[in-house]
mmCIF file of C-alpha atoms in Angstrom:
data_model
loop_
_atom_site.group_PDB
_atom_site.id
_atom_site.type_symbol
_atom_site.label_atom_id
_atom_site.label_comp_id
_atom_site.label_asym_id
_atom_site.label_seq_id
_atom_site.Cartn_x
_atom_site.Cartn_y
_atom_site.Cartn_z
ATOM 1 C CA UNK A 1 125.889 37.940 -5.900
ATOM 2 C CA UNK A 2 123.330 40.700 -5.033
ATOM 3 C CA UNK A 3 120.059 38.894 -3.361
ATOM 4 C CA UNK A 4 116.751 40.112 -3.836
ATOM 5 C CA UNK A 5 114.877 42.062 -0.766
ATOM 6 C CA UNK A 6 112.792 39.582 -0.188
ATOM 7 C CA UNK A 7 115.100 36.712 -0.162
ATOM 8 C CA UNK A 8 117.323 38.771 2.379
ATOM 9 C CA UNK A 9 114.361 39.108 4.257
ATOM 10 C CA UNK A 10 113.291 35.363 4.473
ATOM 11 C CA UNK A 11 117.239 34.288 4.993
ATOM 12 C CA UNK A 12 117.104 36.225 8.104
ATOM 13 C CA UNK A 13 113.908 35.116 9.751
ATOM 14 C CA UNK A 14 114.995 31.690 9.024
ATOM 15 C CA UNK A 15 118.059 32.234 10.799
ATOM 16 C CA UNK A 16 117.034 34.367 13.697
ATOM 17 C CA UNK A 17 114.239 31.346 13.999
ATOM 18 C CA UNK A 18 117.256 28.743 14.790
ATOM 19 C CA UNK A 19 119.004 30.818 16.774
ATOM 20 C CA UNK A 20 115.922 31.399 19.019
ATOM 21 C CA UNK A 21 115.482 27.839 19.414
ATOM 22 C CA UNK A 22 117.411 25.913 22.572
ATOM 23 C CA UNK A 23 120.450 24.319 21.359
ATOM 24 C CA UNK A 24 121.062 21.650 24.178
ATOM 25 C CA UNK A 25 118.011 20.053 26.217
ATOM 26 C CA UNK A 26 118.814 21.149 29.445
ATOM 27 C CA UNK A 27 116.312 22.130 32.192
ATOM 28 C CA UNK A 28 116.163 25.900 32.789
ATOM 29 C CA UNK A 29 117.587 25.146 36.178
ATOM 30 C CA UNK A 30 120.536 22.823 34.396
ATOM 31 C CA UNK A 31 120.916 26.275 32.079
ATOM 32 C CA UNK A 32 121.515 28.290 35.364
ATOM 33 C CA UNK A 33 123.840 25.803 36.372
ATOM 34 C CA UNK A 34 125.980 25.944 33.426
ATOM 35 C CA UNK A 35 127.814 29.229 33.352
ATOM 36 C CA UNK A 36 129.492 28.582 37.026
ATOM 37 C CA UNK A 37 130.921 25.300 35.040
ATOM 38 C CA UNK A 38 131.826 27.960 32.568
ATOM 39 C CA UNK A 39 133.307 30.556 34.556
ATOM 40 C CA UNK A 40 135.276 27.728 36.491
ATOM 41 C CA UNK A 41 136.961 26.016 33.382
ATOM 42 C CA UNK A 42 137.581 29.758 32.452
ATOM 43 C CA UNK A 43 139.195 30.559 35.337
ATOM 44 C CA UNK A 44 141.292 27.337 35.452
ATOM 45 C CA UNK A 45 142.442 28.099 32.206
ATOM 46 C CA UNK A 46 143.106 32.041 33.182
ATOM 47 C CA UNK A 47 145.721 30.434 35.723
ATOM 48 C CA UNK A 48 147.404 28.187 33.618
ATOM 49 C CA UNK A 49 147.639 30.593 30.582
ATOM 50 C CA UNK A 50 148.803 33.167 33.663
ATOM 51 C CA UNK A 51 151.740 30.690 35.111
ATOM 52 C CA UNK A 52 153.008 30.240 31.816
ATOM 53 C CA UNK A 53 152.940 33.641 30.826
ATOM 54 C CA UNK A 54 154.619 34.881 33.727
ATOM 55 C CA UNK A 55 158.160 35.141 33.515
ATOM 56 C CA UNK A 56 161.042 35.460 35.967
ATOM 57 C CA UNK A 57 160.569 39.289 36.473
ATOM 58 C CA UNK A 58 157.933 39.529 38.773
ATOM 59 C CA UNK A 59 157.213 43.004 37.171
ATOM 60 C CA UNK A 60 155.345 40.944 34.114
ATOM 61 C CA UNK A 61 151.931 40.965 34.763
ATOM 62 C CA UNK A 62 148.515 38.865 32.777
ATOM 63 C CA UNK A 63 147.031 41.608 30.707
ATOM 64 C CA UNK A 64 143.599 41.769 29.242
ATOM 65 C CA UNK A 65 144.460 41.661 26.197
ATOM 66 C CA UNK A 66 146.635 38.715 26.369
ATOM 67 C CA UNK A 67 143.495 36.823 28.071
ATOM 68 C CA UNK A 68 141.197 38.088 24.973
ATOM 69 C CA UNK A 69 144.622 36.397 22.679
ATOM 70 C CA UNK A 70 144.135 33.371 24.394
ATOM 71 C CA UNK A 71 141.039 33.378 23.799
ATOM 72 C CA UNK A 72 141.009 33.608 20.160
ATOM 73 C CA UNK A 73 143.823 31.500 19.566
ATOM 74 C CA UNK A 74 141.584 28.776 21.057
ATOM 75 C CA UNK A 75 138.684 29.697 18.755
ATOM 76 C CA UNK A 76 136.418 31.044 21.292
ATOM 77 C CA UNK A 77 136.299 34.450 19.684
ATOM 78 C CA UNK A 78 136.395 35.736 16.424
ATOM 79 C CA UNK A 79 137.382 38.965 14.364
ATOM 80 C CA UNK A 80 135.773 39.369 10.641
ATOM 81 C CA UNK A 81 134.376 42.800 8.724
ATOM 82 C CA UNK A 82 131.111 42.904 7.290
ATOM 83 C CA UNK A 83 129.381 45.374 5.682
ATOM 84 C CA UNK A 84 125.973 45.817 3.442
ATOM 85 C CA UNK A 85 126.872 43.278 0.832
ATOM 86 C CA UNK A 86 123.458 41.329 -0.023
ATOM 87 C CA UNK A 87 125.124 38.651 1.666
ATOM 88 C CA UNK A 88 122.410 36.848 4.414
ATOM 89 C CA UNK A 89 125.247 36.182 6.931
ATOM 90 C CA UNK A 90 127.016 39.991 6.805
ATOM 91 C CA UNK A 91 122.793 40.947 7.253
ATOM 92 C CA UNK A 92 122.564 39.080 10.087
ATOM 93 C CA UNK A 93 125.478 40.687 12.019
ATOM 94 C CA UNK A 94 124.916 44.000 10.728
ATOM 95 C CA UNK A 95 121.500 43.398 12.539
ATOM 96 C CA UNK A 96 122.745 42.355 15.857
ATOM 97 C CA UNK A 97 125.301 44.769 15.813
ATOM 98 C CA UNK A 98 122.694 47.840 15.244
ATOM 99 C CA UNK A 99 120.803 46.442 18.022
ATOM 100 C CA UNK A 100 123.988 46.383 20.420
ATOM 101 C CA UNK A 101 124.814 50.063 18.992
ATOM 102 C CA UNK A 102 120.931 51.121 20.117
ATOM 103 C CA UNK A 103 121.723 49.539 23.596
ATOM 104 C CA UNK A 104 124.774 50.760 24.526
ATOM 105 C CA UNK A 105 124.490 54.261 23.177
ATOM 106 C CA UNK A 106 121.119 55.667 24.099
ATOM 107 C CA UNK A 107 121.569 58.988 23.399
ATOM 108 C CA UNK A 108 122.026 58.122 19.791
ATOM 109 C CA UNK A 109 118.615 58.023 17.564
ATOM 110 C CA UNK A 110 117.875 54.161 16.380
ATOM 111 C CA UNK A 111 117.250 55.474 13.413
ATOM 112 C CA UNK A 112 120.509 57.463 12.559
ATOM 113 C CA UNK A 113 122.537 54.301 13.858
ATOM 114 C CA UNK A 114 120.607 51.623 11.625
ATOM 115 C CA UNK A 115 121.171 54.033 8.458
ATOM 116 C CA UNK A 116 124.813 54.239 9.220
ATOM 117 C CA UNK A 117 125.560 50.967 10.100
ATOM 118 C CA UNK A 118 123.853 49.590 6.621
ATOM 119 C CA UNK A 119 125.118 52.091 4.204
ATOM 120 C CA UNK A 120 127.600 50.631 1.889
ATOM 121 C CA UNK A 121 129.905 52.997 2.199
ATOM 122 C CA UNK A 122 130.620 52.166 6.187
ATOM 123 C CA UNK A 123 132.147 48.679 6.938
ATOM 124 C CA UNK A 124 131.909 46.894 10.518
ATOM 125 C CA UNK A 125 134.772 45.085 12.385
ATOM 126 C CA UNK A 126 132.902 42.770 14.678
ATOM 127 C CA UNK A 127 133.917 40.274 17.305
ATOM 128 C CA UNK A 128 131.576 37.101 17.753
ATOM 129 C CA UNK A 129 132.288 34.422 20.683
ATOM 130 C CA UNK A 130 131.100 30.770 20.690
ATOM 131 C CA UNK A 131 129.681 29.519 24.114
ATOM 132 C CA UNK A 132 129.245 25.812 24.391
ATOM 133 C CA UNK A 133 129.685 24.817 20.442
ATOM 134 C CA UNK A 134 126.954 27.653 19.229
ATOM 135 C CA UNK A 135 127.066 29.427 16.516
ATOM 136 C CA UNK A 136 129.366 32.909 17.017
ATOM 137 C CA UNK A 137 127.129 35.444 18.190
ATOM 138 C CA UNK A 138 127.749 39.382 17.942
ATOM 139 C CA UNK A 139 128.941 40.416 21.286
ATOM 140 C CA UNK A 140 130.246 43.975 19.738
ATOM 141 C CA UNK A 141 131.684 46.259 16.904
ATOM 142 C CA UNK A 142 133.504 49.059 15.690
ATOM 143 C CA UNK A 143 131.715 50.839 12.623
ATOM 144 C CA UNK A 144 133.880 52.967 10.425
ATOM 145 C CA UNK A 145 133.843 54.852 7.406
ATOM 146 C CA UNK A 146 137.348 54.874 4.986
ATOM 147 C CA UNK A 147 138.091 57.677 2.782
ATOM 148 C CA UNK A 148 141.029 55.950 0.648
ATOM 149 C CA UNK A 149 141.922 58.938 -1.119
ATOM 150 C CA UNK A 150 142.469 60.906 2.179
ATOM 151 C CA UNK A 151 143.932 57.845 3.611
ATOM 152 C CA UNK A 152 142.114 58.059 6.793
ATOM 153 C CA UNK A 153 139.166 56.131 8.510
ATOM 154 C CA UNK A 154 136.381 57.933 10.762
ATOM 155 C CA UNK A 155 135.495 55.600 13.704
ATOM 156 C CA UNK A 156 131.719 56.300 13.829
ATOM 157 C CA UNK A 157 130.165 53.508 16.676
ATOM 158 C CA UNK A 158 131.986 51.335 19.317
ATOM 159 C CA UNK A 159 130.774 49.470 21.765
ATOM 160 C CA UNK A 160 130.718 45.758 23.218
ATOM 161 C CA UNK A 161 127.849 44.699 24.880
ATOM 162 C CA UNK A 162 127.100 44.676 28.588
ATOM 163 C CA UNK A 163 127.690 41.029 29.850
ATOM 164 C CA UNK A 164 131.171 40.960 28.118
ATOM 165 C CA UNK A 165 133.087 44.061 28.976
ATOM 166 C CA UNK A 166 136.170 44.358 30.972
ATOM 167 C CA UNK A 167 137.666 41.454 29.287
ATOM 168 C CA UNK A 168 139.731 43.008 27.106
ATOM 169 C CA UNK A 169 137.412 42.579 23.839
ATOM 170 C CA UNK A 170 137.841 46.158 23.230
ATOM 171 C CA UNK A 171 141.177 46.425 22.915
ATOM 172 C CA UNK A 172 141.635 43.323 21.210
ATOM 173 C CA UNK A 173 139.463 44.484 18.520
ATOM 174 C CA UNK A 174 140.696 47.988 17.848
ATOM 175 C CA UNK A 175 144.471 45.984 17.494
ATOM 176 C CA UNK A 176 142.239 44.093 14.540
ATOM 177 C CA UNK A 177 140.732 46.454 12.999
ATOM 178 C CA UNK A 178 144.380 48.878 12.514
ATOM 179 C CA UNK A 179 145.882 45.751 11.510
ATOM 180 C CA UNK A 180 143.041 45.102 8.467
ATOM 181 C CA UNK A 181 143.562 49.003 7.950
ATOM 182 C CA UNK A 182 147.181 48.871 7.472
ATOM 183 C CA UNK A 183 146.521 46.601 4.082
ATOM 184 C CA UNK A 184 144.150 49.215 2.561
ATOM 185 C CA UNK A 185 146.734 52.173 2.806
ATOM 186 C CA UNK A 186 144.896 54.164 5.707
ATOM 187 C CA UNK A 187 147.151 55.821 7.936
ATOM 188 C CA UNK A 188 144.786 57.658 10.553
ATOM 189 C CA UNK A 189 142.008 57.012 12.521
ATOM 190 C CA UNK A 190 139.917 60.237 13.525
ATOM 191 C CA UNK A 191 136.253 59.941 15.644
ATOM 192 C CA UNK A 192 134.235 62.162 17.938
ATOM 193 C CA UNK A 193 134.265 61.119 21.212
ATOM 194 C CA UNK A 194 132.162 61.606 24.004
ATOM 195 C CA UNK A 195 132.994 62.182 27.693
ATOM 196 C CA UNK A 196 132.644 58.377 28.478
ATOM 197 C CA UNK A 197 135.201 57.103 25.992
ATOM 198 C CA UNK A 198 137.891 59.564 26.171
ATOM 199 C CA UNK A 199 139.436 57.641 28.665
ATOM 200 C CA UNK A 200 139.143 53.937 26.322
ATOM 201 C CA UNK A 201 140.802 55.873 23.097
ATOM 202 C CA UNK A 202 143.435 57.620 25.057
ATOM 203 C CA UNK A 203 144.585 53.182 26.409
ATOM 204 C CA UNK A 204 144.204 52.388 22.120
ATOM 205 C CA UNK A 205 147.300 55.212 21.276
ATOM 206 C CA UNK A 206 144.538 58.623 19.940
ATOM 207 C CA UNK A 207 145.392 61.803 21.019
ATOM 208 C CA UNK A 208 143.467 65.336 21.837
ATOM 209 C CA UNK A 209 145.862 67.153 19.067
ATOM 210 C CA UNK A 210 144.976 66.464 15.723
ATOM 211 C CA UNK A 211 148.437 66.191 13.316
ATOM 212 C CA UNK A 212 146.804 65.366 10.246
ATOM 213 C CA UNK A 213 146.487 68.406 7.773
ATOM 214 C CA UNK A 214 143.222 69.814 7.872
ATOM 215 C CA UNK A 215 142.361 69.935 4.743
ATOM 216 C CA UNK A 216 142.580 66.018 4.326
ATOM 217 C CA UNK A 217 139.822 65.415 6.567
ATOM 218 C CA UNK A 218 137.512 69.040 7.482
ATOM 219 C CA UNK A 219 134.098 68.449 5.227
ATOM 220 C CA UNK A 220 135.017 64.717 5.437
ATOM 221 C CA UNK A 221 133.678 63.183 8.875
ATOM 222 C CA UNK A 222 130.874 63.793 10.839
ATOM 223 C CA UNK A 223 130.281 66.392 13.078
ATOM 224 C CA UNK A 224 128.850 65.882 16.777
ATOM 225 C CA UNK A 225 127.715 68.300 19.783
ATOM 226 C CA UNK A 226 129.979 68.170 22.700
ATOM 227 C CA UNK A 227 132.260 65.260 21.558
ATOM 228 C CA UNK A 228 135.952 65.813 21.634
ATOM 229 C CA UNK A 229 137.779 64.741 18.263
ATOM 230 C CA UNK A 230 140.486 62.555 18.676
ATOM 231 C CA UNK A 231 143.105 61.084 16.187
ATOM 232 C CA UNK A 232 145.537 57.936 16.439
ATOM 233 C CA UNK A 233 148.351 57.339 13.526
ATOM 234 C CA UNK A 234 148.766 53.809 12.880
ATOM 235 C CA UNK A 235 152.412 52.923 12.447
ATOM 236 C CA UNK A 236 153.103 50.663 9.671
ATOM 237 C CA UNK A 237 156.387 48.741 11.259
ATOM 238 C CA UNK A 238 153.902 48.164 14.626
ATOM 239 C CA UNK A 239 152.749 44.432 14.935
ATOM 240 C CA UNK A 240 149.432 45.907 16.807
ATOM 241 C CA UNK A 241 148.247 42.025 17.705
ATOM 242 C CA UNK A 242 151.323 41.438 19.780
ATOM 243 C CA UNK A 243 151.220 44.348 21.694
ATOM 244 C CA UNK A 244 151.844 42.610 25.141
ATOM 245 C CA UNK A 245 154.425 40.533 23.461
ATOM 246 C CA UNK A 246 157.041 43.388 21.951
ATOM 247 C CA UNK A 247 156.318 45.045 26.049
ATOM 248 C CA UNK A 248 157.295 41.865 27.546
ATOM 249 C CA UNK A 249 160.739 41.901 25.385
ATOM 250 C CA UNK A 250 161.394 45.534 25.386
ATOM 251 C CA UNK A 251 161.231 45.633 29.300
ATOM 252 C CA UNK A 252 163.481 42.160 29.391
ATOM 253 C CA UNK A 253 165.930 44.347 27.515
ATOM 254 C CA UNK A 254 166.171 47.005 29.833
ATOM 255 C CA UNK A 255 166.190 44.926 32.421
ATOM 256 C CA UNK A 256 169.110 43.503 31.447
ATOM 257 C CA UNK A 257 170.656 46.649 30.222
ATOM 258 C CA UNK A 258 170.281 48.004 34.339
ATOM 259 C CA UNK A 259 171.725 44.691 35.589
ATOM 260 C CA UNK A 260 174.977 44.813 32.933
ATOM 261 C CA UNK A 261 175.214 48.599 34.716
ATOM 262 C CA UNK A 262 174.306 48.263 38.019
ATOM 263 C CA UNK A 263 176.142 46.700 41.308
ATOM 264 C CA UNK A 264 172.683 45.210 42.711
ATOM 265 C CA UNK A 265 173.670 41.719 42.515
ATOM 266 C CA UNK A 266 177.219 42.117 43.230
ATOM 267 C CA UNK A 267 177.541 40.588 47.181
ATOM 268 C CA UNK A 268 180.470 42.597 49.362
ATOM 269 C CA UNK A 269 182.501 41.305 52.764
ATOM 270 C CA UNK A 270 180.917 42.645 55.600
ATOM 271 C CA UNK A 271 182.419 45.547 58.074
ATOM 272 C CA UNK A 272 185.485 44.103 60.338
ATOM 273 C CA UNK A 273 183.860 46.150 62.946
ATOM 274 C CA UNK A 274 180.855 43.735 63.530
ATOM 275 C CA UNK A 275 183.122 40.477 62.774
ATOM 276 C CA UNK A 276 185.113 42.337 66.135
ATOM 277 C CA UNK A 277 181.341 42.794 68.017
ATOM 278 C CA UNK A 278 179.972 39.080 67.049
ATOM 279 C CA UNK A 279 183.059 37.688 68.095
ATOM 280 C CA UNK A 280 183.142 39.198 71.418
ATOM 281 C CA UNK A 281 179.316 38.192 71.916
ATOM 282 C CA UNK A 282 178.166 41.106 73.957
ATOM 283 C CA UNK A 283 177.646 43.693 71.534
ATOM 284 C CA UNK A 284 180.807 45.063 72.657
ATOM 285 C CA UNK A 285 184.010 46.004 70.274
ATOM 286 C CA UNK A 286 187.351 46.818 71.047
ATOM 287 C CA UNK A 287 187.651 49.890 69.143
ATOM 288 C CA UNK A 288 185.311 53.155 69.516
ATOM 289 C CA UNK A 289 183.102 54.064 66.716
ATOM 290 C CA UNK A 290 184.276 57.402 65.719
ATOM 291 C CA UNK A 291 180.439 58.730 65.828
ATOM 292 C CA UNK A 292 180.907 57.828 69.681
ATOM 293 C CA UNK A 293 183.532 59.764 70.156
ATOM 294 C CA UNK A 294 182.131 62.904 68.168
ATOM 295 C CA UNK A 295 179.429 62.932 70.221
ATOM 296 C CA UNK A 296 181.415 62.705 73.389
ATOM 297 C CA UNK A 297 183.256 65.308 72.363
ATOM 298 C CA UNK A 298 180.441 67.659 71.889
ATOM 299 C CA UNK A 299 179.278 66.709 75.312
ATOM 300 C CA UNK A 300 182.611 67.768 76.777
ATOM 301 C CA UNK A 301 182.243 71.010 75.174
ATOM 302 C CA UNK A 302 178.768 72.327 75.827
ATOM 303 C CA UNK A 303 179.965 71.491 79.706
ATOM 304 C CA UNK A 304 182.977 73.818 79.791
ATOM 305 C CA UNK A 305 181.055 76.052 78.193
ATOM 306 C CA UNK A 306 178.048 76.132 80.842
ATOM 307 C CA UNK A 307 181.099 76.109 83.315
ATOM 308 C CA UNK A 308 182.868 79.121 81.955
ATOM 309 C CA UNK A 309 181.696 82.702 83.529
ATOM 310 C CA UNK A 310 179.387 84.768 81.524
ATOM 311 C CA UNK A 311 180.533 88.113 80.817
ATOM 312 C CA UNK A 312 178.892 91.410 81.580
ATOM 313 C CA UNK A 313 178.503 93.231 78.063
ATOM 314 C CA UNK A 314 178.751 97.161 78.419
ATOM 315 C CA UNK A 315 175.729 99.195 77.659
ATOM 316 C CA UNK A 316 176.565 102.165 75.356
ATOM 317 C CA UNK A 317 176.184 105.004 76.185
ATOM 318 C CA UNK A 318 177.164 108.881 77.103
ATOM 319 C CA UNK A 319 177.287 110.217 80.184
ATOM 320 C CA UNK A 320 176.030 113.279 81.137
ATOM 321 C CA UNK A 321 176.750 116.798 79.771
ATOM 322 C CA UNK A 322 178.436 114.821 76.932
ATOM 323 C CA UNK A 323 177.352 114.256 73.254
ATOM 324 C CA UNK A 324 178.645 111.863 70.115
ATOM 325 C CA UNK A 325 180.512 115.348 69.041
ATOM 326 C CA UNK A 326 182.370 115.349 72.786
ATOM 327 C CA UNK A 327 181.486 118.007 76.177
ATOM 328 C CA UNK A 328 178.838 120.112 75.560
#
């Protein structure tokens, strides 16, 4: 149901109003206490999640994106698309997310992101996280823009904001958002990007070379100054949200394919050699080690050969009156 301006308008004051107001009574020096109660539950939990998750092979490590898993499994973040439906609640984050777009990405106008982010043809996968029971708050968002008939998607904003990167929200979103894809038929993702997130799309599987035809997507996607494009296929038979997961069995696999092949655990009876030397307890054996004796023997010879005479070589020569042809 398509609300009027105006009531958009007043649903969003109202709720940027409440979410304005304090929602616990604490002292603004019990607030600063909070988040090192925070950060120590969350650690806590990191190590227990980590001890379980570890396995025998110590070559299993705690991922990011298996912390950001945790993490939604218990509720603490969230994955849903929105885009410029009249509905109050898809405003609302479309709002916050424009603002976190305008932060992190200052060379982009304000003006070009807010018309992109609330045209209808663009959708937005965002991520919202719940601190202390309050409501799920924007904390960052992919905007994209599908071309079903082409079956491809152009990427046109990502970014998470400041306080909450490098925890693996990136990734964990970009897994979401080719796993909603995947239901709509779309079997590329294409985007310009800049020099600071080559190195982010290269970890989420996009690529420098472009396989897609060209005439599927050239006249299609926006074009930007100095950004590099960059494509990623999304493979159907891929379960993109269990990424760590299918790693963690795949390398068990192989693992176990080595050991079946290889004589690493197999234990063999020692030399008799140093049975002979422990049982004599001086270090000493009975027999000679043949690399003794070698180098005995060399010893022995570079002696007799210092010993032996050295030989006068003849200087060649003619003597006088005489010539390689015979006398002169």
């Amino acid at each position: 149901m398509m609300l009027p301006p105006t009531a958009v308008v007043a649903a969003q004051s109202q709720q940027l109003q409440k979410r304005k107001q304090p929602s616990s009574g604490l002292a603004p020096s019990d607030r600063a206490k909070k988040p090192a109660t925070q950060s120590t539950t969350t650690t806590t939990n990191t190590t227990t999640n980590n001890s379980s998750i570890k396995k025998k092979d110590d070559m299993l490590t705690y991922s990011r994106d298996e912390h950001a898993k945790c993490e939604e499994d218990k509720g603490t973040i969230g994955f849903r698309v929105v885009w410029n439906s009249g509905d109050a609640e898809h405003m609302i984050d479309l709002i916050d997310l424009k603002n976190i777009f305008g932060t992190q990405l200052p060379k982009m106008p304000k003006e070009y992101i807010s018309r992109l982010v609330l045209d209808r043809n663009h959708r937005s996968m965002c991520i919202t996280k719940s601190v202390g029971g309050e409501r799920h708050r924007v904390i960052g968002g992919i905007c994209f823009r599908p071309f079903y008939t082409q079956g491809f998607a152009e990427i046109v904003f990502c970014a998470i904001t400041s306080s909450e990167q490098v925890k693996g929200y990136g990734t964990r979103i970009m897994n979401h958002l080719k796993e909603h894809v995947k239901t709509e038929r779309i079997e590329y993702f294409l985007t310009y990007a800049d020099n600071y997130a080559i190195g982010y799309f290269k970890k989420q599987g996009f690529s420098k070379q472009v396989s897609m035809p060209r005439d599927r997507w050239f006249g299609y996607i926006k074009d930007y100054d100095g950004g590099t494009l960059m494509e990623c296929r999304i493979n159907q038979f891929v379960n993109y949200l269990d990424i760590p997961g299918m790693i963690r069995r795949q390398r068990e696999i192989v693992n176990e394919k080595i050991r079946g092949m290889s004589k690493n655990q197999s234990v063999f009876d020692g030399l008799e050699i140093f049975k002979q030397r422990a049982a004599n307890g001086d270090g000493s054996s009975n027999t000679t080690d043949a690399a003794t004796q070698h180098q005995e023997q060399q010893k022995q010879k570079k002696k007799q050969q210092q010993q032996q005479p050295k030989k006068k070589k003849k200087k060649a020569g003619f003597k006088k009156g005489e010539n390689a042809l015979g006398p002169s």
